[in-house]
PDB file of C-alpha atoms and ligand atoms in Angstrom:
ATOM      1  CA  MET M   6       0.036  -0.163  -0.027  1.00 80.00           C
ATOM      2  CA  THR M   7       1.437   3.295  -0.828  1.00 91.00           C
ATOM      3  CA  TYR M   8       0.334   6.215   1.465  1.00 97.00           C
ATOM      4  CA  LYS M   9      -0.065   9.873   0.298  1.00 98.00           C
ATOM      5  CA  ARG M  10      -0.565  11.697   3.675  1.00 98.00           C
ATOM      6  CA  ILE M  11       0.837  10.236   6.847  1.00 98.00           C
ATOM      7  CA  VAL M  12       0.150  11.539  10.370  1.00 98.00           C
ATOM      8  CA  ILE M  13       2.314  10.280  13.290  1.00 99.00           C
ATOM      9  CA  LEU M  14       1.716  11.049  16.754  1.00 99.00           C
ATOM     10  CA  THR M  15       4.405  10.543  19.240  1.00 99.00           C
ATOM     11  CA  GLY M  16       4.649  10.615  23.082  1.00 98.00           C
ATOM     12  CA  ALA M  17       7.122  10.056  25.622  1.00 98.00           C
ATOM     13  CA  GLY M  18       7.899   6.269  24.782  1.00 98.00           C
ATOM     14  CA  ILE M  19       9.830   7.384  21.542  1.00 98.00           C
ATOM     15  CA  SER M  20      12.340   9.390  23.604  1.00 98.00           C
ATOM     16  CA  ALA M  21      12.507   6.555  26.247  1.00 98.00           C
ATOM     17  CA  ASP M  22      15.344   4.950  24.236  1.00 98.00           C
ATOM     18  CA  SER M  23      17.350   8.048  24.260  1.00 98.00           C
ATOM     19  CA  GLY M  24      17.240   8.021  28.317  1.00 97.00           C
ATOM     20  CA  VAL M  25      14.401  10.435  28.772  1.00 96.00           C
ATOM     21  CA  ASP M  26      11.931   9.530  31.306  1.00 94.00           C
ATOM     22  CA  THR M  27       8.484   8.739  30.455  1.00 95.00           C
ATOM     23  CA  PHE M  28       5.494  10.094  32.705  1.00 95.00           C
ATOM     24  CA  ARG M  29       3.547   7.150  33.626  1.00 93.00           C
ATOM     25  CA  ASP M  30       5.870   4.318  33.698  1.00 91.00           C
ATOM     26  CA  PRO M  31       6.809   3.191  37.093  1.00 92.00           C
ATOM     27  CA  ASP M  32       9.703   5.322  37.683  1.00 92.00           C
ATOM     28  CA  GLY M  33       8.263   8.096  35.300  1.00 94.00           C
ATOM     29  CA  VAL M  34       8.160  11.846  35.756  1.00 94.00           C
ATOM     30  CA  TRP M  35       4.750  11.673  37.628  1.00 93.00           C
ATOM     31  CA  SER M  36       6.045   9.242  40.259  1.00 94.00           C
ATOM     32  CA  GLN M  37       8.776  11.916  41.113  1.00 94.00           C
ATOM     33  CA  TYR M  38       6.436  14.847  40.776  1.00 96.00           C
ATOM     34  CA  ASP M  39       2.673  15.780  41.502  1.00 97.00           C
ATOM     35  CA  TRP M  40       1.594  16.855  38.189  1.00 97.00           C
ATOM     36  CA  GLN M  41      -0.923  19.257  39.848  1.00 97.00           C
ATOM     37  CA  GLU M  42       2.193  21.095  41.326  1.00 98.00           C
ATOM     38  CA  VAL M  43       4.277  21.323  38.253  1.00 98.00           C
ATOM     39  CA  ALA M  44       2.014  21.001  35.226  1.00 98.00           C
ATOM     40  CA  THR M  45      -0.761  23.320  35.792  1.00 98.00           C
ATOM     41  CA  PRO M  46      -1.187  27.135  35.759  1.00 98.00           C
ATOM     42  CA  GLU M  47      -2.610  26.824  39.302  1.00 98.00           C
ATOM     43  CA  GLY M  48       0.633  24.841  40.498  1.00 98.00           C
ATOM     44  CA  PHE M  49       2.625  27.814  38.548  1.00 98.00           C
ATOM     45  CA  ALA M  50       0.891  30.612  40.201  1.00 97.00           C
ATOM     46  CA  ARG M  51       1.196  28.800  43.620  1.00 98.00           C
ATOM     47  CA  ASN M  52       4.985  27.984  43.545  1.00 98.00           C
ATOM     48  CA  PRO M  53       6.715  29.389  40.229  1.00 98.00           C
ATOM     49  CA  VAL M  54      10.070  28.374  42.017  1.00 98.00           C
ATOM     50  CA  LEU M  55       9.093  24.613  42.022  1.00 98.00           C
ATOM     51  CA  VAL M  56       7.952  24.798  38.275  1.00 98.00           C
ATOM     52  CA  HIS M  57      10.891  26.537  36.837  1.00 98.00           C
ATOM     53  CA  ASP M  58      13.284  23.931  38.597  1.00 97.00           C
ATOM     54  CA  PHE M  59      11.015  21.078  37.290  1.00 97.00           C
ATOM     55  CA  TYR M  60      11.641  22.710  33.669  1.00 97.00           C
ATOM     56  CA  ASN M  61      15.160  23.899  34.227  1.00 97.00           C
ATOM     57  CA  MET M  62      16.103  20.178  35.450  1.00 96.00           C
ATOM     58  CA  ARG M  63      14.528  18.642  32.264  1.00 96.00           C
ATOM     59  CA  ARG M  64      15.809  21.304  29.705  1.00 97.00           C
ATOM     60  CA  ALA M  65      19.383  20.833  31.114  1.00 96.00           C
ATOM     61  CA  GLY M  66      18.888  17.137  30.718  1.00 95.00           C
ATOM     62  CA  LEU M  67      18.530  17.537  26.897  1.00 96.00           C
ATOM     63  CA  ALA M  68      21.976  18.301  26.461  1.00 94.00           C
ATOM     64  CA  GLU M  69      22.830  14.785  27.944  1.00 96.00           C
ATOM     65  CA  VAL M  70      20.597  12.980  25.556  1.00 98.00           C
ATOM     66  CA  ALA M  71      20.605  12.288  21.739  1.00 98.00           C
ATOM     67  CA  PRO M  72      17.906  11.189  19.031  1.00 98.00           C
ATOM     68  CA  ASN M  73      17.447   7.258  18.992  1.00 98.00           C
ATOM     69  CA  ALA M  74      16.857   5.099  15.946  1.00 98.00           C
ATOM     70  CA  ALA M  75      13.270   5.617  16.125  1.00 98.00           C
ATOM     71  CA  HIS M  76      13.403   9.626  15.704  1.00 98.00           C
ATOM     72  CA  THR M  77      16.139   8.880  12.816  1.00 98.00           C
ATOM     73  CA  ALA M  78      13.788   6.603  11.118  1.00 98.00           C
ATOM     74  CA  LEU M  79      10.937   9.089  11.047  1.00 98.00           C
ATOM     75  CA  ALA M  80      13.319  11.552   9.820  1.00 98.00           C
ATOM     76  CA  ARG M  81      14.291   9.205   6.799  1.00 98.00           C
ATOM     77  CA  LEU M  82      10.550   8.553   6.311  1.00 98.00           C
ATOM     78  CA  GLU M  83      10.026  12.185   5.829  1.00 98.00           C
ATOM     79  CA  ARG M  84      13.258  12.515   3.692  1.00 98.00           C
ATOM     80  CA  ASP M  85      12.517   9.326   1.570  1.00 98.00           C
ATOM     81  CA  SER M  86       8.971   8.823   1.372  1.00 97.00           C
ATOM     82  CA  HIS M  87       6.810  10.341  -1.687  1.00 97.00           C
ATOM     83  CA  ALA M  88       4.148  10.829   0.945  1.00 98.00           C
ATOM     84  CA  GLU M  89       3.401  14.127   3.045  1.00 98.00           C
ATOM     85  CA  VAL M  90       4.580  13.193   6.543  1.00 98.00           C
ATOM     86  CA  LEU M  91       3.603  15.025   9.667  1.00 98.00           C
ATOM     87  CA  ILE M  92       4.908  14.471  13.168  1.00 99.00           C
ATOM     88  CA  VAL M  93       2.455  15.448  15.924  1.00 99.00           C
ATOM     89  CA  THR M  94       4.383  15.419  19.087  1.00 99.00           C
ATOM     90  CA  GLN M  95       3.250  15.635  22.759  1.00 98.00           C
ATOM     91  CA  ASN M  96       6.781  15.777  23.742  1.00 98.00           C
ATOM     92  CA  VAL M  97       8.465  18.955  24.569  1.00 98.00           C
ATOM     93  CA  ASP M  98      12.093  17.858  24.027  1.00 98.00           C
ATOM     94  CA  ASP M  99      13.702  18.775  20.583  1.00 98.00           C
ATOM     95  CA  LEU M 100      14.778  15.022  19.602  1.00 98.00           C
ATOM     96  CA  HIS M 101      12.827  14.725  16.345  1.00 98.00           C
ATOM     97  CA  GLU M 102      14.330  17.945  15.265  1.00 98.00           C
ATOM     98  CA  ARG M 103      17.719  17.029  16.010  1.00 98.00           C
ATOM     99  CA  ALA M 104      17.011  13.657  14.104  1.00 98.00           C
ATOM    100  CA  GLY M 105      16.423  15.907  10.953  1.00 98.00           C
ATOM    101  CA  THR M 106      12.579  16.008  11.052  1.00 98.00           C
ATOM    102  CA  THR M 107      11.160  19.434   9.871  1.00 98.00           C
ATOM    103  CA  ASN M 108       7.418  18.923   9.285  1.00 98.00           C
ATOM    104  CA  ILE M 109       6.576  18.966  12.943  1.00 98.00           C
ATOM    105  CA  ILE M 110       4.081  20.183  15.459  1.00 99.00           C
ATOM    106  CA  HIS M 111       4.861  20.334  19.110  1.00 98.00           C
ATOM    107  CA  MET M 112       1.179  20.399  20.572  1.00 98.00           C
ATOM    108  CA  HIS M 113       2.310  20.558  24.099  1.00 98.00           C
ATOM    109  CA  GLY M 114       4.935  23.179  23.463  1.00 98.00           C
ATOM    110  CA  GLU M 115       8.615  23.007  23.630  1.00 98.00           C
ATOM    111  CA  MET M 116      11.014  22.966  26.557  1.00 97.00           C
ATOM    112  CA  LYS M 117      13.393  25.249  24.714  1.00 97.00           C
ATOM    113  CA  LYS M 118      11.153  28.043  24.267  1.00 98.00           C
ATOM    114  CA  VAL M 119       9.744  30.462  26.911  1.00 98.00           C
ATOM    115  CA  ARG M 120       6.679  32.879  26.607  1.00 98.00           C
ATOM    116  CA  SER M 121       6.232  36.425  27.982  1.00 98.00           C
ATOM    117  CA  GLN M 122       2.970  36.533  29.898  1.00 96.00           C
ATOM    118  CA  CYS M 123       2.999  40.409  29.213  1.00 96.00           C
ATOM    119  CA  ASP M 124       2.284  39.978  25.470  1.00 96.00           C
ATOM    120  CA  GLY M 125       2.718  36.428  24.508  1.00 97.00           C
ATOM    121  CA  HIS M 126       5.974  36.751  22.607  1.00 97.00           C
ATOM    122  CA  VAL M 127       7.760  33.278  22.299  1.00 98.00           C
ATOM    123  CA  LEU M 128      11.392  33.200  22.219  1.00 97.00           C
ATOM    124  CA  ALA M 129      14.080  30.487  22.183  1.00 97.00           C
ATOM    125  CA  TRP M 130      15.571  29.688  25.710  1.00 97.00           C
ATOM    126  CA  HIS M 131      18.526  27.270  26.436  1.00 96.00           C
ATOM    127  CA  THR M 132      19.372  28.043  30.121  1.00 96.00           C
ATOM    128  CA  ASP M 133      17.719  28.165  33.289  1.00 97.00           C
ATOM    129  CA  LEU M 134      14.679  30.549  33.855  1.00 97.00           C
ATOM    130  CA  SER M 135      13.808  31.893  37.230  1.00 97.00           C
ATOM    131  CA  VAL M 136      11.325  34.344  38.778  1.00 97.00           C
ATOM    132  CA  ASP M 137      13.995  36.884  38.765  1.00 97.00           C
ATOM    133  CA  THR M 138      14.728  36.661  35.087  1.00 97.00           C
ATOM    134  CA  PRO M 139      13.731  39.982  33.471  1.00 97.00           C
ATOM    135  CA  CYS M 140      11.329  39.727  30.513  1.00 97.00           C
ATOM    136  CA  PRO M 141      12.861  41.088  27.201  1.00 95.00           C
ATOM    137  CA  GLN M 142       9.654  42.462  26.295  1.00 94.00           C
ATOM    138  CA  CYS M 143       8.384  44.522  29.424  1.00 96.00           C
ATOM    139  CA  GLY M 144      11.588  44.100  31.656  1.00 97.00           C
ATOM    140  CA  GLU M 145       9.537  42.584  34.468  1.00 96.00           C
ATOM    141  CA  PRO M 146      11.000  39.714  36.540  1.00 96.00           C
ATOM    142  CA  GLY M 147       8.631  36.783  36.989  1.00 94.00           C
ATOM    143  CA  CYS M 148       6.808  37.679  33.469  1.00 97.00           C
ATOM    144  CA  LEU M 149       8.425  34.727  31.532  1.00 98.00           C
ATOM    145  CA  ARG M 150       6.929  31.033  31.826  1.00 98.00           C
ATOM    146  CA  PRO M 151       7.870  27.848  29.990  1.00 98.00           C
ATOM    147  CA  HIS M 152       6.295  27.643  26.588  1.00 98.00           C
ATOM    148  CA  VAL M 153       4.624  24.218  27.328  1.00 98.00           C
ATOM    149  CA  VAL M 154       0.927  23.325  27.416  1.00 98.00           C
ATOM    150  CA  TRP M 155      -0.336  22.557  31.046  1.00 98.00           C
ATOM    151  CA  PHE M 156      -3.307  20.724  32.157  1.00 98.00           C
ATOM    152  CA  GLY M 157      -6.211  22.714  31.517  1.00 98.00           C
ATOM    153  CA  GLU M 158      -4.548  24.675  28.746  1.00 98.00           C
ATOM    154  CA  MET M 159      -5.631  24.153  25.092  1.00 98.00           C
ATOM    155  CA  PRO M 160      -2.862  22.496  23.213  1.00 98.00           C
ATOM    156  CA  PHE M 161      -1.272  24.422  20.178  1.00 98.00           C
ATOM    157  CA  SER M 162      -2.233  24.069  16.393  1.00 98.00           C
ATOM    158  CA  MET M 163      -5.586  22.155  17.161  1.00 98.00           C
ATOM    159  CA  ASP M 164      -7.055  23.315  13.843  1.00 98.00           C
ATOM    160  CA  ARG M 165      -4.219  22.207  11.643  1.00 98.00           C
ATOM    161  CA  ILE M 166      -4.014  18.865  13.473  1.00 98.00           C
ATOM    162  CA  GLY M 167      -7.727  18.550  12.943  1.00 97.00           C
ATOM    163  CA  ARG M 168      -7.448  19.013   9.358  1.00 97.00           C
ATOM    164  CA  ALA M 169      -4.458  16.902   9.248  1.00 97.00           C
ATOM    165  CA  LEU M 170      -6.254  14.065  10.914  1.00 97.00           C
ATOM    166  CA  ALA M 171      -9.329  14.367   8.498  1.00 96.00           C
ATOM    167  CA  GLU M 172      -7.053  14.248   5.269  1.00 96.00           C
ATOM    168  CA  CYS M 173      -4.562  11.384   6.181  1.00 97.00           C
ATOM    169  CA  ASP M 174      -4.578   8.014   4.748  1.00 97.00           C
ATOM    170  CA  LEU M 175      -2.087   6.702   7.632  1.00 98.00           C
ATOM    171  CA  PHE M 176      -2.395   7.397  11.255  1.00 98.00           C
ATOM    172  CA  VAL M 177       0.446   6.054  13.239  1.00 98.00           C
ATOM    173  CA  SER M 178       0.495   6.460  17.121  1.00 98.00           C
ATOM    174  CA  ILE M 179       4.156   5.769  18.675  1.00 98.00           C
ATOM    175  CA  GLY M 180       4.968   5.775  22.312  1.00 98.00           C
ATOM    176  CA  THR M 181       2.115   7.118  24.047  1.00 98.00           C
ATOM    177  CA  SER M 182       0.045   5.883  26.923  1.00 97.00           C
ATOM    178  CA  GLY M 183      -3.230   7.221  25.541  1.00 97.00           C
ATOM    179  CA  ASN M 184      -4.032   8.676  28.600  1.00 96.00           C
ATOM    180  CA  VAL M 185      -4.095  12.559  27.880  1.00 97.00           C
ATOM    181  CA  TYR M 186      -6.826  14.237  25.726  1.00 98.00           C
ATOM    182  CA  PRO M 187      -7.150  15.584  23.138  1.00 98.00           C
ATOM    183  CA  ALA M 188      -4.029  13.559  21.698  1.00 98.00           C
ATOM    184  CA  ALA M 189      -5.606  10.394  23.085  1.00 98.00           C
ATOM    185  CA  GLY M 190      -8.691  10.999  20.949  1.00 98.00           C
ATOM    186  CA  PHE M 191      -6.951  11.385  17.848  1.00 98.00           C
ATOM    187  CA  VAL M 192      -7.362   7.791  16.733  1.00 98.00           C
ATOM    188  CA  ALA M 193     -11.292   7.937  17.254  1.00 97.00           C
ATOM    189  CA  GLU M 194     -11.179  11.236  15.257  1.00 97.00           C
ATOM    190  CA  VAL M 195      -9.300   9.794  12.288  1.00 97.00           C
ATOM    191  CA  ARG M 196     -11.742   6.502  12.292  1.00 96.00           C
ATOM    192  CA  ALA M 197     -14.822   8.885  12.381  1.00 95.00           C
ATOM    193  CA  LYS M 198     -13.547  11.119   9.603  1.00 88.00           C
ATOM    194  CA  GLY M 199     -12.026   8.699   6.894  1.00 76.00           C
ATOM    195  CA  HIS M 200     -10.567   5.476   5.919  1.00 88.00           C
ATOM    196  CA  ALA M 201      -7.071   5.912   7.302  1.00 97.00           C
ATOM    197  CA  HIS M 202      -5.286   2.940   8.268  1.00 98.00           C
ATOM    198  CA  THR M 203      -4.445   3.150  11.627  1.00 98.00           C
ATOM    199  CA  VAL M 204      -1.104   1.776  13.589  1.00 98.00           C
ATOM    200  CA  GLU M 205      -0.179   1.596  17.265  1.00 98.00           C
ATOM    201  CA  ILE M 206       3.623   1.243  17.970  1.00 98.00           C
ATOM    202  CA  ASN M 207       4.144   1.249  21.772  1.00 98.00           C
ATOM    203  CA  LEU M 208       5.949  -1.001  24.413  1.00 98.00           C
ATOM    204  CA  GLU M 209       2.712  -2.383  25.380  1.00 98.00           C
ATOM    205  CA  PRO M 210      -0.955  -1.920  24.435  1.00 98.00           C
ATOM    206  CA  SER M 211      -2.224   1.714  25.206  1.00 98.00           C
ATOM    207  CA  GLU M 212      -5.588   2.723  26.775  1.00 96.00           C
ATOM    208  CA  GLY M 213      -6.969   2.912  23.194  1.00 97.00           C
ATOM    209  CA  HIS M 214      -5.186   0.080  21.636  1.00 98.00           C
ATOM    210  CA  SER M 215      -8.482  -1.430  20.614  1.00 98.00           C
ATOM    211  CA  LEU M 216      -9.154   1.302  18.286  1.00 98.00           C
ATOM    212  CA  PHE M 217      -6.294   0.756  16.004  1.00 98.00           C
ATOM    213  CA  ALA M 218      -6.390  -1.627  12.776  1.00 98.00           C
ATOM    214  CA  GLU M 219      -2.687  -2.936  13.200  1.00 98.00           C
ATOM    215  CA  THR M 220      -0.402  -2.879  16.362  1.00 98.00           C
ATOM    216  CA  ALA M 221       3.229  -3.607  16.909  1.00 98.00           C
ATOM    217  CA  TYR M 222       4.727  -3.746  20.476  1.00 98.00           C
ATOM    218  CA  GLY M 223       8.452  -3.380  21.399  1.00 98.00           C
ATOM    219  CA  ARG M 224      10.809  -0.852  21.995  1.00 98.00           C
ATOM    220  CA  ALA M 225      10.529   1.955  19.617  1.00 98.00           C
ATOM    221  CA  ALA M 226      14.372   2.134  18.674  1.00 98.00           C
ATOM    222  CA  GLU M 227      13.703  -1.600  17.261  1.00 98.00           C
ATOM    223  CA  THR M 228      10.017  -1.309  16.011  1.00 98.00           C
ATOM    224  CA  VAL M 229       9.985   2.231  14.532  1.00 98.00           C
ATOM    225  CA  PRO M 230      12.934   1.527  11.820  1.00 98.00           C
ATOM    226  CA  GLN M 231      11.386  -1.810  11.043  1.00 98.00           C
ATOM    227  CA  PHE M 232       7.926  -0.028  10.399  1.00 98.00           C
ATOM    228  CA  VAL M 233       9.675   2.785   8.467  1.00 98.00           C
ATOM    229  CA  ASP M 234      11.575   0.319   6.331  1.00 98.00           C
ATOM    230  CA  ARG M 235       8.265  -1.590   5.220  1.00 97.00           C
ATOM    231  CA  LEU M 236       6.784   1.852   4.379  1.00 97.00           C
ATOM    232  CA  LEU M 237       9.775   2.637   2.024  1.00 97.00           C
ATOM    233  CA  ARG M 238       9.868  -0.634   0.173  1.00 93.00           C
TER     234      ARG M 238
HETATM  235  C1  BV8 Q  27      -6.891  20.378  27.497  1.00 59.60           C
HETATM  236  C2  BV8 Q  27       3.442  19.267  30.150  1.00 59.60           C
HETATM  237  C3  BV8 Q  27      -8.879  21.760  27.045  1.00 59.60           C
HETATM  238  C4  BV8 Q  27       4.259  19.349  29.159  1.00 59.60           C
HETATM  239  C5  BV8 Q  27       1.424  17.664  30.108  1.00 59.60           C
HETATM  240  C6  BV8 Q  27      -9.608  17.937  34.702  1.00 59.60           C
HETATM  241  C7  BV8 Q  27      -9.152  19.360  34.791  1.00 59.60           C
HETATM  242  C8  BV8 Q  27      -8.457  19.987  33.463  1.00 59.60           C
HETATM  243  C9  BV8 Q  27      -8.142  19.013  32.308  1.00 59.60           C
HETATM  244  C10 BV8 Q  27      -8.768  17.592  32.294  1.00 59.60           C
HETATM  245  C11 BV8 Q  27      -9.301  17.324  33.540  1.00 59.60           C
HETATM  246  N1  BV8 Q  27      -9.841  16.079  33.181  1.00 59.60           N
HETATM  247  C12 BV8 Q  27      -9.372  15.829  31.876  1.00 59.60           C
HETATM  248  C13 BV8 Q  27      -8.744  16.909  31.385  1.00 59.60           C
HETATM  249  C14 BV8 Q  27      -8.069  16.843  30.106  1.00 59.60           C
HETATM  250  C15 BV8 Q  27      -6.568  16.848  30.270  1.00 59.60           C
HETATM  251  C16 BV8 Q  27      -6.134  15.130  30.415  1.00 59.60           C
HETATM  252  O1  BV8 Q  27      -6.324  14.718  29.311  1.00 59.60           O
HETATM  253  N2  BV8 Q  27      -6.250  14.614  31.568  1.00 59.60           N
HETATM  254  C17 BV8 Q  27      -6.047  13.101  31.611  1.00 59.60           C
HETATM  255  C18 BV8 Q  27      -4.739  12.969  32.403  1.00 59.60           C
HETATM  256  C19 BV8 Q  27      -7.217  12.597  32.132  1.00 59.60           C
HETATM  257  N3  BV8 Q  27      -5.994  17.334  29.198  1.00 59.60           N
HETATM  258  C20 BV8 Q  27      -5.728  18.618  29.429  1.00 59.60           C
HETATM  259  O2  BV8 Q  27      -5.900  19.277  30.181  1.00 59.60           O
HETATM  260  C21 BV8 Q  27      -5.052  19.168  27.870  1.00 59.60           C
HETATM  261  N4  BV8 Q  27      -5.750  20.317  27.773  1.00 59.60           N
HETATM  262  O3  BV8 Q  27      -7.734  19.491  27.478  1.00 59.60           O
HETATM  263  O4  BV8 Q  27      -7.685  21.587  27.144  1.00 59.60           O
HETATM  264  C22 BV8 Q  27      -9.379  23.083  27.112  1.00 59.60           C
HETATM  265  C23 BV8 Q  27     -10.358  23.359  26.274  1.00 59.60           C
HETATM  266  C24 BV8 Q  27     -10.784  24.691  26.054  1.00 59.60           C
HETATM  267  C25 BV8 Q  27     -10.055  25.647  26.626  1.00 59.60           C
HETATM  268  C26 BV8 Q  27      -8.916  25.270  27.424  1.00 59.60           C
HETATM  269  C27 BV8 Q  27      -8.700  24.029  27.474  1.00 59.60           C
HETATM  270  C28 BV8 Q  27      -3.430  19.310  28.001  1.00 59.60           C
HETATM  271  C29 BV8 Q  27      -2.659  18.293  28.010  1.00 59.60           C
HETATM  272  C30 BV8 Q  27      -1.239  18.474  28.147  1.00 59.60           C
HETATM  273  C31 BV8 Q  27      -0.846  18.424  29.471  1.00 59.60           C
HETATM  274  N5  BV8 Q  27       0.767  18.505  29.650  1.00 59.60           N
HETATM  275  N6  BV8 Q  27       2.651  17.863  30.279  1.00 59.60           N
HETATM  276  C32 BV8 Q  27       5.426  18.729  29.891  1.00 59.60           C
HETATM  277  O5  BV8 Q  27       5.988  19.258  30.798  1.00 59.60           O
HETATM  278  O6  BV8 Q  27       5.679  17.603  29.164  1.00 59.60           O
HETATM  279  S1  BV8 Q  27       1.056  16.037  30.038  1.00 59.60           S
HETATM  280  C33 BV8 Q  27       2.159  15.065  29.674  1.00 59.60           C
HETATM  281  O7  BV8 Q  27       1.212  13.709  29.211  1.00 59.60           O
HETATM  282  C34 BV8 Q  27       2.917  15.495  28.623  1.00 59.60           C
HETATM  283  O8  BV8 Q  27       2.491  16.494  27.749  1.00 59.60           O
HETATM  284  C35 BV8 Q  27       3.063  13.975  27.747  1.00 59.60           C
HETATM  285  O9  BV8 Q  27       3.450  14.324  26.454  1.00 59.60           O
HETATM  286  C36 BV8 Q  27       1.610  13.762  27.637  1.00 59.60           C
HETATM  287  C37 BV8 Q  27       1.208  12.384  27.321  1.00 59.60           C
HETATM  288  O10 BV8 Q  27       1.955  11.427  27.963  1.00 59.60           O
HETATM  289  P1  BV8 Q  27       2.781  10.285  26.999  1.00 59.60           P
HETATM  290  O11 BV8 Q  27       3.456  10.872  26.172  1.00 59.60           O
HETATM  291  O12 BV8 Q  27       1.769   9.247  26.606  1.00 59.60           O
HETATM  292  O13 BV8 Q  27       3.678   9.474  28.037  1.00 59.60           O
HETATM  293  P2  BV8 Q  27       3.172   8.340  29.276  1.00 59.60           P
HETATM  294  O14 BV8 Q  27       4.233   8.100  30.054  1.00 59.60           O
HETATM  295  O15 BV8 Q  27       1.902   8.539  29.759  1.00 59.60           O
HETATM  296  O16 BV8 Q  27       3.246   6.952  28.101  1.00 59.60           O
HETATM  297  C38 BV8 Q  27       4.357   6.627  27.787  1.00 59.60           C
HETATM  298  C39 BV8 Q  27       4.210   5.411  26.684  1.00 59.60           C
HETATM  299  O17 BV8 Q  27       5.259   4.979  26.076  1.00 59.60           O
HETATM  300  C40 BV8 Q  27       3.754   4.251  27.554  1.00 59.60           C
HETATM  301  O18 BV8 Q  27       2.391   3.607  27.005  1.00 59.60           O
HETATM  302  C41 BV8 Q  27       4.969   3.144  27.517  1.00 59.60           C
HETATM  303  O19 BV8 Q  27       4.393   1.956  27.611  1.00 59.60           O
HETATM  304  C42 BV8 Q  27       5.661   3.566  26.243  1.00 59.60           C
HETATM  305  N7  BV8 Q  27       6.925   3.378  26.261  1.00 59.60           N
HETATM  306  C43 BV8 Q  27       7.821   3.432  27.156  1.00 59.60           C
HETATM  307  N8  BV8 Q  27       8.916   3.000  26.769  1.00 59.60           N
HETATM  308  C44 BV8 Q  27       9.129   2.721  25.551  1.00 59.60           C
HETATM  309  C45 BV8 Q  27       7.733   2.837  25.298  1.00 59.60           C
HETATM  310  N9  BV8 Q  27       7.220   2.463  23.966  1.00 59.60           N
HETATM  311  C46 BV8 Q  27       8.108   2.333  22.974  1.00 59.60           C
HETATM  312  N10 BV8 Q  27       9.285   2.362  23.189  1.00 59.60           N
HETATM  313  C47 BV8 Q  27       9.962   2.378  24.488  1.00 59.60           C
HETATM  314  N11 BV8 Q  27      11.259   2.230  24.785  1.00 59.60           N
END
């Protein structure tokens, strides 16, 4: 089967083989931090120092990790396939880009960007951020926040994602537990809107596994290159 428009949703599991913690695995991020304290606007308002430390630690960790074979395989698919390939990632790391992917949407934002709350300006940021960091726009300390989507906040580019889901003929979900909406609802949206083939590639069946026409379980660094080889044959 030759596909024309491929949408690939990725989650923390695709970065696991690079040494980046997932969220809901036994020793994952949410076993170390309370998501209500570090991944909600209310938590940030209550204790911005804790939230800045949480993102500073994860942002600094990006310097210690590299893309794995799964990221590289998806970049190869974009480069070598005749299809239009769009990566929609829930991840806030930059590993897809560092592997060479260019057509990508970070629906939950990016750790290497911050946003000024005075005027919504988004700027690249590679070092620590604190409540004392002066905002380049208004000069006020405490104005800058991580450019990531917290619980209760609207994910980015939802209109563009909705169109891509309606128009794709292949939807692949890689390395996500299917716990967090609206991303977890994408496979149902694809099934309702068209005739796309749907594939789940994960370490283990996700919450929504029964909604996928095809599944492949194993570590993404092994399963994704095999899947891409098949697509490019
Ligand atoms: C929204 C911040 C609506 C960025 C994250 C009550 C109050 C408020 C909201 C809600 C509520 N009840 C429900 C909601 C909606 C909520 C939600 O879905 N909650 C769930 C938990 C019930 N969603 C939201 O709030 C979203 N916004 O709904 O807005 C709205 C409408 C109008 C107006 C305004 C708003 C926002 C969701 C984004 C939250 N941000 N984090 C950051 O710091 O990273 S959540 C966090 O979960 C990350 O973003 C992460 O990307 C996301 C999904 O997690 P996964 O990527 O799936 O990771 P997980 O660890 O769960 O799974 C990893 C998988 O990989 C596992 O299956 C594992 O088996 C597999 N794996 C492991 N190793 C490997 C592997 N696979 C392959 N190879 C391996 N080696």
